[in-house]
Amino acid sequence: MVDVAYSLNKLIVSGILVNHYLASLIRVLVGFTLGSIAGVAVGVAMGYSRVVYDSTFLILTLLYSIPAVAWIPLLIVWIGLRELLPIAVVFLCSFVPLVFITLTGVRGVDRNVINVAKTLGACRWKLVTSIIIPQALPSILSGLKVEIGMAWRSCFVAEMVAMSSGLGFLAMEASSMLRVDVIIVTVTVLAASNYLFQELFERLELMITKRRGDVA
Amino acid sequence: MLPNVELVEVWNYALKGLNFKAEHGCFTFLLGPSGAGKTTALNVMAGLVDYEGSVLFDGSPVDKIPPDKRCVGLVPQNLALFSHMTVEDNIAYGLKLRKLPKSVVKEKVLELAKLLDLKHLLHRYPGALSGGERQRVAIARALAINPRVLLLDEPFNNLDAASREVLKLWLVSLQKALKLTTILVTHEVSELKGLKGKAVVLVNGKAVEEGPLENIASSSLGQNLIGLNLFKCEVYEALGNGLMKASCGGLNVVHEGGQANFLYIPPTEVKVSKDPFKGLNAYRGVIVGVESLGSAIKLKVAVGDHILSSIQANPSEAPSLGEEVYVRLPMKSVRALR
């Protein structure tokens, strides 16, 4: 325990941990943001349009069964050992689940709410942006809360396998030097990051549902 | 004066050639049992469901006009308030979509808030409002766009007696102030006490009677509207011994009491069994609805084009949804209404 605390202090003071953490953080944020935006957009389109649903459901269901890290060998060939690789892995692990979570949220929107918005003059675009997405937001936030953890885990694995920076790389390097203390530091930081993001989404979700009076 | 809203031979999954006129600037009440097509009729007027036939606003067909361009104020049964918006934003929604200047939007919202006593609630979310307040917000939101017609679906549902009376007063005063063409749907005639206007009775997607509300409400038909098993009789055949055979939209019912315009069978008298019945008025049907009433259970049975309502005393022995059953309408329970 003392060794771990000592290593943590040393890694922070030297800036090594901060640098590796920032590398992972940027990858997670970029990949997760892009994956979530794309997932929500496709999920809304699938929920709103039968044509989109019919034309994408099968392929997305097949993609859903493939774990994000299973793409790494293929992505190494396609992208190479570049910065884009872990971002693409995080994107893939966020995109597909968010599609299905959003689809469920959109389908849960009260039909009468949509009908009233239509009678008040909402065109398709307005209906989606001002009614459907905000109404589905609690479901989407629940999904983001779960998927952010998966994003961190996938990024960590991608860095272990194919990158020369990031928390995953740091853990792998420590493993080759049998530095258990450093490995424990990296996984602890990973867990703490995951917790902080989940807490953030949890608070956002609570804030929204409380404001709307959905919870006491 | 031209009728403001007119439905001409409207057909769809729930309406079977519905005709009626709602007079300009007056209340029109659509009455009828559950499943009669009342809500569907409102949705047809709003352009929200497909239909054949014609809807006329001030004599002009609006069938090709989409819902967002029909300028109809709709208040659905569950109110469908936008839970992610404040009361102010709910009321302003339709106005903002019309890209009106902010000052105009604000002025209109304040005017409606004053009219419906919502001024102190403008910054609240719908989740923090009482039933009556929510109802008024939904009406204000519908009125904000200056609708050509206001459509209210079961507005008194889920309101206690006091809130119901207050809402009635609001509706009457709004009617006087704005000269609105208002179409109000309800299955409970007694809820309309104190209101005046034209009533149209819908049964199985057709208008079976029209007239002033007070006349309809006091008729035997009005008194029996709460029950579902009300049939319009089309063809009669005398069987002798005082018995009549009535054809009610494909359902042949033998009864006593002479020729009638409608037949009514109280839900408690409708027998439902998994085994075939012998004798007259026995049919085959499918369970399409099961609703628990505590110690009893309410079944909806599809028999041909009709949905029969039956209240069974023993829930444990009740058939399940989708199950094929046998139905019997005891002859002595069939009431002939003229």
mmCIF file of C-alpha atoms in Angstrom, chain B residues 12-291:
data_model
loop_
_atom_site.group_PDB
_atom_site.id
_atom_site.type_symbol
_atom_site.label_atom_id
_atom_site.label_comp_id
_atom_site.label_asym_id
_atom_site.label_seq_id
_atom_site.Cartn_x
_atom_site.Cartn_y
_atom_site.Cartn_z
ATOM 1 C CA ASN B 12 -61.054 4.650 -41.233
ATOM 2 C CA TYR B 13 -60.182 1.855 -38.810
ATOM 3 C CA ALA B 14 -62.520 3.273 -36.135
ATOM 4 C CA LEU B 15 -64.991 5.459 -38.007
ATOM 5 C CA LYS B 16 -67.696 3.979 -40.203
ATOM 6 C CA GLY B 17 -68.984 6.828 -42.346
ATOM 7 C CA LEU B 18 -69.075 9.523 -39.656
ATOM 8 C CA ASN B 19 -71.031 12.686 -40.491
ATOM 9 C CA PHE B 20 -71.511 15.686 -38.260
ATOM 10 C CA LYS B 21 -71.275 19.436 -38.191
ATOM 11 C CA ALA B 22 -69.836 21.606 -35.450
ATOM 12 C CA GLU B 23 -71.359 25.057 -35.547
ATOM 13 C CA HIS B 24 -69.197 28.145 -35.636
ATOM 14 C CA GLY B 25 -68.323 29.577 -32.231
ATOM 15 C CA CYS B 26 -70.248 26.953 -30.239
ATOM 16 C CA PHE B 27 -69.630 23.879 -28.147
ATOM 17 C CA THR B 28 -70.143 20.544 -29.861
ATOM 18 C CA PHE B 29 -70.037 17.498 -27.605
ATOM 19 C CA LEU B 30 -69.053 14.122 -29.004
ATOM 20 C CA LEU B 31 -70.583 11.515 -26.726
ATOM 21 C CA GLY B 32 -70.427 7.780 -26.778
ATOM 22 C CA PRO B 33 -69.101 4.706 -25.061
ATOM 23 C CA SER B 34 -65.407 3.797 -25.047
ATOM 24 C CA GLY B 35 -64.332 2.501 -28.425
ATOM 25 C CA ALA B 36 -66.995 4.509 -30.284
ATOM 26 C CA GLY B 37 -64.373 6.439 -32.270
ATOM 27 C CA LYS B 38 -64.592 9.793 -30.445
ATOM 28 C CA THR B 39 -60.834 10.310 -30.044
ATOM 29 C CA THR B 40 -60.252 9.088 -33.580
ATOM 30 C CA ALA B 41 -62.745 11.703 -34.805
ATOM 31 C CA LEU B 42 -60.678 14.421 -33.074
ATOM 32 C CA ASN B 43 -57.481 13.023 -34.585
ATOM 33 C CA VAL B 44 -59.130 13.049 -38.007
ATOM 34 C CA MET B 45 -60.000 16.734 -37.575
ATOM 35 C CA ALA B 46 -56.426 17.446 -36.496
ATOM 36 C CA GLY B 47 -55.079 15.482 -39.481
ATOM 37 C CA LEU B 48 -53.181 13.056 -37.273
ATOM 38 C CA VAL B 49 -54.593 9.800 -38.663
ATOM 39 C CA ASP B 50 -55.388 8.549 -42.144
ATOM 40 C CA TYR B 51 -58.986 8.568 -43.272
ATOM 41 C CA GLU B 52 -61.253 8.523 -46.290
ATOM 42 C CA GLY B 53 -63.973 11.091 -46.692
ATOM 43 C CA SER B 54 -63.750 14.790 -46.093
ATOM 44 C CA VAL B 55 -63.140 17.285 -43.303
ATOM 45 C CA LEU B 56 -64.294 20.818 -44.047
ATOM 46 C CA PHE B 57 -63.245 23.943 -42.183
ATOM 47 C CA ASP B 58 -65.584 26.806 -43.050
ATOM 48 C CA GLY B 59 -66.743 24.795 -46.043
ATOM 49 C CA SER B 60 -63.269 24.190 -47.494
ATOM 50 C CA PRO B 61 -61.727 20.724 -47.470
ATOM 51 C CA VAL B 62 -58.577 20.438 -45.349
ATOM 52 C CA ASP B 63 -57.870 16.784 -46.110
ATOM 53 C CA LYS B 64 -54.590 17.502 -47.869
ATOM 54 C CA ILE B 65 -53.393 19.958 -45.237
ATOM 55 C CA PRO B 66 -50.889 18.367 -42.800
ATOM 56 C CA PRO B 67 -51.473 18.703 -39.034
ATOM 57 C CA ASP B 68 -48.810 21.404 -38.614
ATOM 58 C CA LYS B 69 -50.672 23.641 -41.071
ATOM 59 C CA ARG B 70 -54.292 22.995 -40.022
ATOM 60 C CA CYS B 71 -54.185 25.408 -37.085
ATOM 61 C CA VAL B 72 -56.093 23.172 -34.707
ATOM 62 C CA GLY B 73 -55.803 23.392 -30.935
ATOM 63 C CA LEU B 74 -55.631 19.880 -29.499
ATOM 64 C CA VAL B 75 -55.837 18.956 -25.817
ATOM 65 C CA PRO B 76 -55.455 15.166 -25.579
ATOM 66 C CA GLN B 77 -56.809 13.102 -22.737
ATOM 67 C CA ASN B 78 -53.437 12.846 -20.981
ATOM 68 C CA LEU B 79 -52.763 16.545 -21.802
ATOM 69 C CA ALA B 80 -49.335 15.677 -23.277
ATOM 70 C CA LEU B 81 -47.599 18.664 -21.716
ATOM 71 C CA PHE B 82 -43.955 19.049 -22.701
ATOM 72 C CA SER B 83 -42.373 17.920 -19.445
ATOM 73 C CA HIS B 84 -38.971 19.360 -20.379
ATOM 74 C CA MET B 85 -40.333 22.881 -20.748
ATOM 75 C CA THR B 86 -41.660 25.394 -18.240
ATOM 76 C CA VAL B 87 -45.292 26.444 -18.356
ATOM 77 C CA GLU B 88 -44.218 29.600 -20.180
ATOM 78 C CA ASP B 89 -42.324 27.620 -22.829
ATOM 79 C CA ASN B 90 -45.219 25.193 -23.207
ATOM 80 C CA ILE B 91 -47.617 28.034 -23.976
ATOM 81 C CA ALA B 92 -45.084 29.825 -26.184
ATOM 82 C CA TYR B 93 -44.133 26.720 -28.185
ATOM 83 C CA GLY B 94 -46.547 27.192 -31.089
ATOM 84 C CA LEU B 95 -45.845 30.925 -31.214
ATOM 85 C CA LYS B 96 -42.069 30.424 -31.359
ATOM 86 C CA LEU B 97 -42.536 27.958 -34.217
ATOM 87 C CA ARG B 98 -44.270 30.743 -36.100
ATOM 88 C CA LYS B 99 -41.127 32.844 -35.649
ATOM 89 C CA LEU B 100 -43.045 35.727 -34.094
ATOM 90 C CA PRO B 101 -41.016 38.512 -32.456
ATOM 91 C CA LYS B 102 -40.066 37.762 -28.847
ATOM 92 C CA SER B 103 -42.101 40.703 -27.561
ATOM 93 C CA VAL B 104 -45.242 39.411 -29.326
ATOM 94 C CA VAL B 105 -44.701 35.911 -27.946
ATOM 95 C CA LYS B 106 -44.253 37.241 -24.429
ATOM 96 C CA GLU B 107 -47.311 39.457 -24.695
ATOM 97 C CA LYS B 108 -49.500 36.600 -25.943
ATOM 98 C CA VAL B 109 -48.232 34.221 -23.245
ATOM 99 C CA LEU B 110 -48.971 36.797 -20.548
ATOM 100 C CA GLU B 111 -52.410 37.448 -21.994
ATOM 101 C CA LEU B 112 -53.270 33.731 -21.899
ATOM 102 C CA ALA B 113 -51.674 33.284 -18.483
ATOM 103 C CA LYS B 114 -53.871 36.093 -17.183
ATOM 104 C CA LEU B 115 -56.958 34.676 -18.872
ATOM 105 C CA LEU B 116 -56.393 31.218 -17.384
ATOM 106 C CA ASP B 117 -54.873 32.305 -14.065
ATOM 107 C CA LEU B 118 -51.456 30.832 -14.797
ATOM 108 C CA LYS B 119 -49.329 33.937 -14.271
ATOM 109 C CA HIS B 120 -47.855 32.702 -10.984
ATOM 110 C CA LEU B 121 -46.984 29.320 -12.543
ATOM 111 C CA LEU B 122 -45.134 30.445 -15.659
ATOM 112 C CA HIS B 123 -41.689 29.357 -14.444
ATOM 113 C CA ARG B 124 -42.781 25.994 -13.087
ATOM 114 C CA TYR B 125 -42.445 22.664 -14.861
ATOM 115 C CA PRO B 126 -45.581 20.611 -15.578
ATOM 116 C CA GLY B 127 -44.494 17.975 -13.044
ATOM 117 C CA ALA B 128 -44.977 20.510 -10.263
ATOM 118 C CA LEU B 129 -48.587 21.404 -11.148
ATOM 119 C CA SER B 130 -51.937 20.122 -9.923
ATOM 120 C CA GLY B 131 -54.375 18.360 -12.252
ATOM 121 C CA GLY B 132 -56.488 21.480 -12.787
ATOM 122 C CA GLU B 133 -53.437 23.655 -13.414
ATOM 123 C CA ARG B 134 -52.067 21.184 -15.918
ATOM 124 C CA GLN B 135 -55.397 21.166 -17.696
ATOM 125 C CA ARG B 136 -55.367 24.972 -17.962
ATOM 126 C CA VAL B 137 -51.786 24.969 -19.271
ATOM 127 C CA ALA B 138 -52.753 22.483 -21.985
ATOM 128 C CA ILE B 139 -55.713 24.684 -22.969
ATOM 129 C CA ALA B 140 -53.559 27.836 -22.957
ATOM 130 C CA ARG B 141 -50.970 26.122 -25.157
ATOM 131 C CA ALA B 142 -53.675 25.086 -27.611
ATOM 132 C CA LEU B 143 -55.226 28.572 -27.625
ATOM 133 C CA ALA B 144 -51.905 30.357 -28.160
ATOM 134 C CA ILE B 145 -51.910 29.685 -31.891
ATOM 135 C CA ASN B 146 -55.408 31.188 -32.327
ATOM 136 C CA PRO B 147 -56.813 27.833 -33.510
ATOM 137 C CA ARG B 148 -59.701 27.584 -35.955
ATOM 138 C CA VAL B 149 -61.131 24.885 -33.725
ATOM 139 C CA LEU B 150 -60.350 23.702 -30.204
ATOM 140 C CA LEU B 151 -60.444 19.928 -29.684
ATOM 141 C CA LEU B 152 -60.739 18.674 -26.092
ATOM 142 C CA ASP B 153 -60.472 14.950 -25.421
ATOM 143 C CA GLU B 154 -62.080 13.908 -22.129
ATOM 144 C CA PRO B 155 -61.002 17.126 -20.365
ATOM 145 C CA PHE B 156 -62.729 16.229 -17.100
ATOM 146 C CA ASN B 157 -60.986 12.891 -16.681
ATOM 147 C CA ASN B 158 -58.775 12.561 -13.622
ATOM 148 C CA LEU B 159 -60.173 15.746 -12.082
ATOM 149 C CA ASP B 160 -61.935 15.842 -8.741
ATOM 150 C CA ALA B 161 -65.477 17.227 -8.638
ATOM 151 C CA ALA B 162 -64.386 20.730 -7.551
ATOM 152 C CA SER B 163 -61.687 21.043 -10.246
ATOM 153 C CA ARG B 164 -64.184 19.756 -12.803
ATOM 154 C CA GLU B 165 -66.666 22.524 -11.978
ATOM 155 C CA VAL B 166 -63.879 25.145 -12.062
ATOM 156 C CA LEU B 167 -62.742 23.878 -15.473
ATOM 157 C CA LYS B 168 -66.304 24.076 -16.767
ATOM 158 C CA LEU B 169 -66.467 27.719 -15.702
ATOM 159 C CA TRP B 170 -63.157 28.361 -17.488
ATOM 160 C CA LEU B 171 -64.408 26.719 -20.647
ATOM 161 C CA VAL B 172 -67.657 28.667 -20.620
ATOM 162 C CA SER B 173 -65.903 31.988 -20.029
ATOM 163 C CA LEU B 174 -63.317 31.215 -22.736
ATOM 164 C CA GLN B 175 -66.110 30.320 -25.094
ATOM 165 C CA LYS B 176 -67.831 33.633 -24.456
ATOM 166 C CA ALA B 177 -64.624 35.669 -24.655
ATOM 167 C CA LEU B 178 -63.055 34.042 -27.720
ATOM 168 C CA LYS B 179 -66.103 32.754 -29.633
ATOM 169 C CA LEU B 180 -64.297 29.495 -30.177
ATOM 170 C CA THR B 181 -65.545 26.513 -32.100
ATOM 171 C CA THR B 182 -64.955 23.857 -29.472
ATOM 172 C CA ILE B 183 -65.396 20.131 -29.880
ATOM 173 C CA LEU B 184 -65.369 18.261 -26.598
ATOM 174 C CA VAL B 185 -65.254 14.492 -26.297
ATOM 175 C CA THR B 186 -66.552 12.592 -23.306
ATOM 176 C CA HIS B 187 -68.081 9.252 -22.457
ATOM 177 C CA GLU B 188 -69.653 10.627 -19.280
ATOM 178 C CA VAL B 189 -72.732 12.710 -20.087
ATOM 179 C CA SER B 190 -73.169 13.651 -16.445
ATOM 180 C CA GLU B 191 -69.854 15.562 -16.569
ATOM 181 C CA LEU B 192 -71.394 18.098 -18.927
ATOM 182 C CA LYS B 193 -74.080 19.369 -16.552
ATOM 183 C CA GLY B 194 -74.275 23.148 -16.887
ATOM 184 C CA LEU B 195 -72.765 23.296 -20.389
ATOM 185 C CA LYS B 196 -74.785 24.123 -23.470
ATOM 186 C CA GLY B 197 -74.302 23.169 -27.089
ATOM 187 C CA LYS B 198 -74.923 20.537 -29.677
ATOM 188 C CA ALA B 199 -74.388 16.881 -28.805
ATOM 189 C CA VAL B 200 -73.528 14.132 -31.257
ATOM 190 C CA VAL B 201 -73.747 10.542 -30.068
ATOM 191 C CA LEU B 202 -71.217 8.177 -31.610
ATOM 192 C CA VAL B 203 -71.612 4.430 -31.496
ATOM 193 C CA ASN B 204 -69.280 2.092 -33.363
ATOM 194 C CA GLY B 205 -67.824 4.911 -35.457
ATOM 195 C CA LYS B 206 -71.142 6.382 -36.560
ATOM 196 C CA ALA B 207 -73.210 9.341 -35.400
ATOM 197 C CA VAL B 208 -76.445 7.766 -34.224
ATOM 198 C CA GLU B 209 -78.112 10.846 -32.768
ATOM 199 C CA GLU B 210 -77.694 14.623 -32.781
ATOM 200 C CA GLY B 211 -79.414 17.378 -30.899
ATOM 201 C CA PRO B 212 -79.127 19.932 -28.123
ATOM 202 C CA LEU B 213 -77.093 18.584 -25.209
ATOM 203 C CA GLU B 214 -79.918 18.970 -22.708
ATOM 204 C CA ASN B 215 -82.226 16.805 -24.861
ATOM 205 C CA ILE B 216 -79.640 14.097 -25.438
ATOM 206 C CA ALA B 217 -78.537 14.051 -21.804
ATOM 207 C CA SER B 218 -82.079 13.472 -20.598
ATOM 208 C CA SER B 219 -82.811 10.745 -23.167
ATOM 209 C CA SER B 220 -82.535 7.081 -22.326
ATOM 210 C CA LEU B 221 -79.671 6.885 -24.799
ATOM 211 C CA GLY B 222 -77.759 9.556 -22.923
ATOM 212 C CA GLN B 223 -78.440 7.816 -19.636
ATOM 213 C CA ASN B 224 -77.012 4.591 -20.992
ATOM 214 C CA LEU B 225 -73.939 5.988 -22.692
ATOM 215 C CA ILE B 226 -71.644 4.922 -19.927
ATOM 216 C CA GLY B 227 -72.204 1.281 -20.867
ATOM 217 C CA LEU B 228 -70.411 -0.025 -23.898
ATOM 218 C CA ASN B 229 -72.965 -2.470 -25.218
ATOM 219 C CA LEU B 230 -75.143 -0.075 -27.169
ATOM 220 C CA PHE B 231 -76.121 -1.073 -30.687
ATOM 221 C CA LYS B 232 -77.972 0.748 -33.422
ATOM 222 C CA CYS B 233 -80.636 -1.526 -34.863
ATOM 223 C CA GLU B 234 -80.887 -1.652 -38.627
ATOM 224 C CA VAL B 235 -83.283 -4.400 -39.742
ATOM 225 C CA TYR B 236 -86.115 -5.947 -37.772
ATOM 226 C CA GLU B 237 -87.955 -9.213 -38.048
ATOM 227 C CA ALA B 238 -90.949 -10.144 -35.884
ATOM 228 C CA LEU B 239 -90.606 -13.702 -34.563
ATOM 229 C CA GLY B 240 -93.999 -13.887 -32.872
ATOM 230 C CA ASN B 241 -94.754 -14.249 -29.141
ATOM 231 C CA GLY B 242 -93.626 -10.656 -28.652
ATOM 232 C CA LEU B 243 -90.093 -11.460 -29.737
ATOM 233 C CA MET B 244 -88.136 -9.338 -32.200
ATOM 234 C CA LYS B 245 -84.966 -10.168 -34.074
ATOM 235 C CA ALA B 246 -82.819 -7.090 -34.642
ATOM 236 C CA SER B 247 -79.823 -6.880 -36.924
ATOM 237 C CA CYS B 248 -77.244 -4.560 -35.378
ATOM 238 C CA GLY B 249 -74.328 -4.166 -37.770
ATOM 239 C CA GLY B 250 -74.055 -7.897 -38.426
ATOM 240 C CA LEU B 251 -74.981 -8.940 -34.888
ATOM 241 C CA ASN B 252 -78.431 -10.576 -34.714
ATOM 242 C CA VAL B 253 -80.064 -10.074 -31.340
ATOM 243 C CA VAL B 254 -83.406 -11.530 -30.295
ATOM 244 C CA HIS B 255 -85.192 -9.524 -27.627
ATOM 245 C CA GLU B 256 -88.508 -8.620 -26.102
ATOM 246 C CA GLY B 257 -90.117 -5.207 -25.964
ATOM 247 C CA GLY B 258 -90.904 -4.369 -29.562
ATOM 248 C CA GLN B 259 -88.997 -2.524 -32.246
ATOM 249 C CA ALA B 260 -86.324 -0.095 -31.039
ATOM 250 C CA ASN B 261 -83.679 2.242 -32.404
ATOM 251 C CA PHE B 262 -80.989 0.945 -30.096
ATOM 252 C CA LEU B 263 -80.349 -2.086 -27.985
ATOM 253 C CA TYR B 264 -78.479 -1.853 -24.729
ATOM 254 C CA ILE B 265 -77.110 -4.734 -22.685
ATOM 255 C CA PRO B 266 -75.564 -3.878 -19.287
ATOM 256 C CA PRO B 267 -72.013 -5.243 -19.046
ATOM 257 C CA THR B 268 -72.911 -7.194 -15.910
ATOM 258 C CA GLU B 269 -75.476 -9.204 -17.895
ATOM 259 C CA VAL B 270 -73.177 -10.284 -20.726
ATOM 260 C CA LYS B 271 -72.166 -13.904 -20.171
ATOM 261 C CA VAL B 272 -68.719 -15.036 -21.260
ATOM 262 C CA SER B 273 -67.581 -18.634 -21.140
ATOM 263 C CA LYS B 274 -64.896 -20.891 -22.546
ATOM 264 C CA ASP B 275 -67.643 -23.458 -23.326
ATOM 265 C CA PRO B 276 -70.341 -22.946 -25.984
ATOM 266 C CA PHE B 277 -73.753 -21.646 -24.938
ATOM 267 C CA LYS B 278 -76.989 -23.160 -26.126
ATOM 268 C CA GLY B 279 -79.999 -21.132 -27.256
ATOM 269 C CA LEU B 280 -80.507 -17.655 -28.687
ATOM 270 C CA ASN B 281 -78.098 -14.702 -28.730
ATOM 271 C CA ALA B 282 -75.012 -16.894 -28.450
ATOM 272 C CA TYR B 283 -71.871 -15.871 -30.342
ATOM 273 C CA ARG B 284 -68.201 -16.683 -30.683
ATOM 274 C CA GLY B 285 -65.691 -13.968 -29.849
ATOM 275 C CA VAL B 286 -62.131 -13.160 -28.887
ATOM 276 C CA ILE B 287 -60.978 -11.431 -25.710
ATOM 277 C CA VAL B 288 -59.401 -8.113 -26.713
ATOM 278 C CA GLY B 289 -59.247 -6.428 -23.330
ATOM 279 C CA VAL B 290 -58.958 -7.436 -19.688
ATOM 280 C CA GLU B 291 -59.218 -4.821 -16.961
#
